[in-house]
Short mmCIF file of C-alpha atoms in Angstrom, two decimals:
data_model
loop_
_atom_site.label_atom_id
_atom_site.label_comp_id
_atom_site.label_asym_id
_atom_site.label_seq_id
_atom_site.Cartn_x
_atom_site.Cartn_y
_atom_site.Cartn_z
CA UNK A 39 132.21 118.08 81.77
CA UNK A 40 135.98 119.18 83.40
CA UNK A 41 136.77 118.51 87.09
CA UNK A 42 136.24 121.70 87.84
CA UNK A 43 132.46 121.80 87.12
CA UNK A 44 131.88 119.01 88.92
CA UNK A 45 130.04 119.27 92.66
CA UNK A 46 131.63 117.09 95.25
CA UNK A 47 129.25 114.55 96.33
CA UNK A 48 129.91 114.78 100.30
CA UNK A 49 127.36 118.11 100.95
CA UNK A 50 124.58 115.95 99.68
CA UNK A 51 125.12 113.06 100.94
CA UNK A 52 125.56 114.27 104.50
CA UNK A 53 121.93 116.29 103.70
CA UNK A 54 120.32 112.96 102.93
CA UNK A 55 121.30 111.04 106.10
CA UNK A 56 119.93 113.97 108.44
CA UNK A 57 116.59 113.73 106.30
CA UNK A 58 116.76 109.94 107.10
CA UNK A 59 117.77 110.27 110.78
CA UNK A 60 114.76 112.64 110.77
CA UNK A 61 112.34 110.73 109.45
CA UNK A 62 113.64 107.25 111.52
CA UNK A 63 112.71 109.71 114.72
CA UNK A 64 109.31 110.53 113.70
CA UNK A 65 108.23 106.73 112.86
CA UNK A 66 109.74 106.02 116.46
CA UNK A 67 107.43 108.69 118.07
CA UNK A 68 104.50 107.44 116.62
CA UNK A 69 105.43 104.11 119.02
CA UNK A 70 103.30 104.32 122.06
CA UNK A 71 103.36 102.34 124.68
CA UNK A 72 100.15 100.16 126.21
CA UNK A 73 98.81 101.61 129.04
CA UNK A 74 98.59 98.65 130.94
CA UNK A 75 101.66 96.88 131.97
CA UNK A 76 100.58 93.81 131.19
CA UNK A 77 101.91 91.68 127.90
CA UNK A 78 98.91 90.75 126.63
CA UNK A 79 98.53 94.65 125.86
CA UNK A 80 101.70 94.93 124.03
CA UNK A 81 101.00 92.20 121.81
CA UNK A 82 97.94 94.22 121.14
CA UNK A 83 100.19 96.76 119.06
CA UNK A 84 101.07 94.44 116.66
CA UNK A 85 99.66 96.32 113.69
CA UNK A 86 102.88 99.44 114.90
CA UNK A 87 104.86 97.07 115.39
CA UNK A 88 104.98 95.30 112.06
CA UNK A 89 104.19 98.63 110.21
CA UNK A 90 107.67 100.09 112.39
CA UNK A 91 110.07 96.81 111.39
CA UNK A 92 108.49 96.98 107.82
CA UNK A 93 109.39 100.73 107.72
CA UNK A 94 112.24 100.74 109.21
CA UNK A 95 113.89 97.73 107.30
CA UNK A 96 113.20 99.80 103.96
CA UNK A 97 115.03 103.16 104.78
CA UNK A 98 117.69 101.80 106.06
CA UNK A 99 118.08 99.76 102.84
CA UNK A 100 117.59 102.92 100.99
CA UNK A 101 120.36 104.72 103.95
CA UNK A 102 122.41 101.66 102.60
CA UNK A 103 122.06 102.02 98.72
CA UNK A 104 121.99 105.79 99.00
CA UNK A 105 125.91 105.55 100.75
CA UNK A 106 126.79 103.01 98.31
CA UNK A 107 125.57 105.37 95.37
CA UNK A 108 127.65 107.74 96.63
CA UNK A 109 130.87 106.01 96.02
CA UNK A 110 130.49 104.61 92.98
CA UNK A 111 129.92 109.08 92.14
CA UNK A 112 132.08 110.80 90.49
CA UNK A 113 130.81 114.64 90.05
CA UNK A 114 126.96 115.70 90.30
CA UNK A 115 125.05 118.95 89.22
CA UNK A 116 121.95 120.19 89.83
CA UNK A 117 119.72 117.83 87.95
CA UNK A 118 121.37 115.56 90.62
CA UNK A 119 120.50 117.13 93.36
CA UNK A 120 116.56 117.50 92.51
CA UNK A 121 116.04 114.15 91.48
CA UNK A 122 117.86 113.25 95.25
CA UNK A 123 115.46 115.86 96.29
CA UNK A 124 112.04 114.38 94.71
CA UNK A 125 113.52 111.24 96.25
CA UNK A 126 113.30 112.34 99.44
CA UNK A 127 110.45 113.83 99.27
CA UNK A 128 108.78 110.34 98.82
CA UNK A 129 110.98 108.71 101.54
CA UNK A 130 109.95 111.11 103.85
CA UNK A 131 106.07 110.08 103.91
CA UNK A 132 106.93 106.80 104.76
CA UNK A 133 106.07 107.66 108.09
CA UNK A 134 103.34 109.20 107.26
CA UNK A 135 101.71 106.39 105.56
CA UNK A 136 102.95 103.92 108.40
CA UNK A 137 101.39 105.21 110.89
CA UNK A 138 98.13 105.24 109.01
CA UNK A 139 98.37 102.03 107.90
CA UNK A 140 98.86 100.29 111.07
CA UNK A 141 96.72 102.68 113.44
CA UNK A 142 94.07 101.20 110.55
CA UNK A 143 95.31 97.56 110.96
CA UNK A 144 96.15 97.03 107.72
CA UNK A 145 92.69 98.60 105.93
CA UNK A 146 92.54 98.87 102.03
CA UNK A 147 93.68 102.98 101.71
CA UNK A 148 96.70 103.41 104.11
CA UNK A 149 98.36 99.89 102.91
CA UNK A 150 97.38 101.47 98.51
CA UNK A 151 98.70 105.06 100.09
CA UNK A 152 101.77 103.06 101.73
CA UNK A 153 101.92 100.76 98.65
CA UNK A 154 102.11 103.88 96.41
CA UNK A 155 105.07 106.35 98.63
CA UNK A 156 106.94 103.11 98.23
CA UNK A 157 106.45 102.69 94.43
CA UNK A 158 107.29 106.58 94.35
CA UNK A 159 110.30 106.53 96.47
CA UNK A 160 112.09 103.65 94.27
CA UNK A 161 110.48 105.48 90.90
CA UNK A 162 112.43 108.61 93.04
CA UNK A 163 115.79 106.29 93.45
CA UNK A 164 115.47 105.74 89.76
CA UNK A 165 115.07 108.86 88.40
CA UNK A 166 118.43 109.64 91.08
CA UNK A 167 120.50 106.73 89.47
CA UNK A 168 119.31 107.77 85.75
CA UNK A 169 120.69 111.55 86.19
CA UNK A 170 124.33 110.22 87.56
CA UNK A 171 124.42 107.77 85.43
CA UNK A 172 123.85 110.42 82.50
CA UNK A 173 126.58 112.76 84.14
CA UNK A 174 129.36 110.93 85.12
CA UNK A 175 128.80 108.79 81.54
CA UNK A 176 127.77 105.11 80.22
CA UNK A 177 131.32 103.94 81.40
CA UNK A 178 130.84 105.45 84.78
CA UNK A 179 131.09 102.64 87.79
CA UNK A 180 127.45 103.30 88.50
CA UNK A 181 126.55 102.64 85.10
CA UNK A 182 128.57 99.30 85.32
CA UNK A 183 127.16 98.71 89.19
CA UNK A 184 123.32 99.30 87.33
CA UNK A 185 123.96 97.06 85.00
CA UNK A 186 120.51 96.15 83.56
CA UNK A 187 118.60 96.50 87.32
CA UNK A 188 116.94 93.24 87.54
CA UNK A 189 116.37 93.70 91.27
CA UNK A 190 114.86 97.52 90.67
CA UNK A 191 112.66 95.42 87.83
CA UNK A 192 111.48 92.48 89.73
CA UNK A 193 110.59 95.27 92.67
CA UNK A 194 108.24 97.73 90.25
CA UNK A 195 106.32 94.80 89.35
CA UNK A 196 105.69 93.58 92.73
CA UNK A 197 104.43 96.82 93.91
CA UNK A 198 102.53 97.50 90.86
CA UNK A 199 100.67 93.59 91.93
CA UNK A 200 100.69 94.92 95.22
CA UNK A 201 98.32 97.62 94.54
CA UNK A 202 96.53 95.98 91.69
CA UNK A 203 94.89 93.77 94.41
CA UNK A 204 94.89 95.98 97.50
CA UNK A 205 91.56 95.85 97.04
CA UNK A 206 90.67 92.33 97.90
CA UNK A 207 93.34 91.69 100.14
CA UNK A 208 95.26 94.70 101.23
CA UNK A 209 97.53 92.06 103.76
CA UNK A 210 98.80 90.42 100.08
CA UNK A 211 99.44 93.57 99.56
CA UNK A 212 101.70 93.50 102.65
CA UNK A 213 103.42 90.35 101.55
CA UNK A 214 104.07 91.78 98.74
CA UNK A 215 105.78 94.60 100.06
CA UNK A 216 107.96 92.88 102.70
CA UNK A 217 109.02 90.93 99.68
CA UNK A 218 110.64 93.33 98.08
CA UNK A 219 111.91 94.33 101.50
CA UNK A 220 113.66 91.12 101.71
CA UNK A 221 114.87 91.33 97.86
CA UNK A 222 116.71 94.29 98.65
CA UNK A 223 117.69 93.08 101.78
CA UNK A 224 120.27 90.83 100.80
CA UNK A 225 123.47 92.37 99.78
CA UNK A 226 124.13 93.56 96.71
CA UNK A 227 127.91 93.17 95.88
CA UNK A 228 127.36 95.54 92.69
CA UNK A 229 128.14 98.60 93.43
CA UNK A 230 131.12 97.22 96.24
CA UNK A 231 132.86 95.70 93.57
CA UNK A 232 133.13 99.25 91.88
CA UNK A 233 134.23 100.61 94.61
CA UNK A 234 137.00 97.61 95.25
CA UNK A 235 138.16 98.01 91.18
#
């Protein structure tokens, strides 16, 4: 496709930034201060704090990776816009899943829903990458940056394991969710290398 038919990714990135900012705002509004003016009352809210921190990190990682994704994208089309919306649909459910999981102190069903939302968000991001590579070509900077996507495959396996064990050990599932976040929290230089070329 000629460059005349390629849409600029700037509007897509700006829209996505706005949606992510709203998701973070919704999450922070779920944080309610304790009624008692004591440290003990604050410490009693540890499920809310842990859930918030984990979800904040997840949204931050996705925001960062989306930014890098757009930097190595030469052009976009309608299918990419729809893939981005599909991914954002699951991202906007993170605040809801976070609130339910924290308010029930990591009960089985809320932890399972949280993991399902994370799995679907990962699938949505994979679909977005796939559509961009498909449009920009197998020799594009993004295709080279993604490569075999080992981190993505490991993440999907950990999500599935977490969902399999959640009925018996919801806390283990939470640890696996945190492990995936830790994998992606480590800076990924693949995209930066392609931008610098």
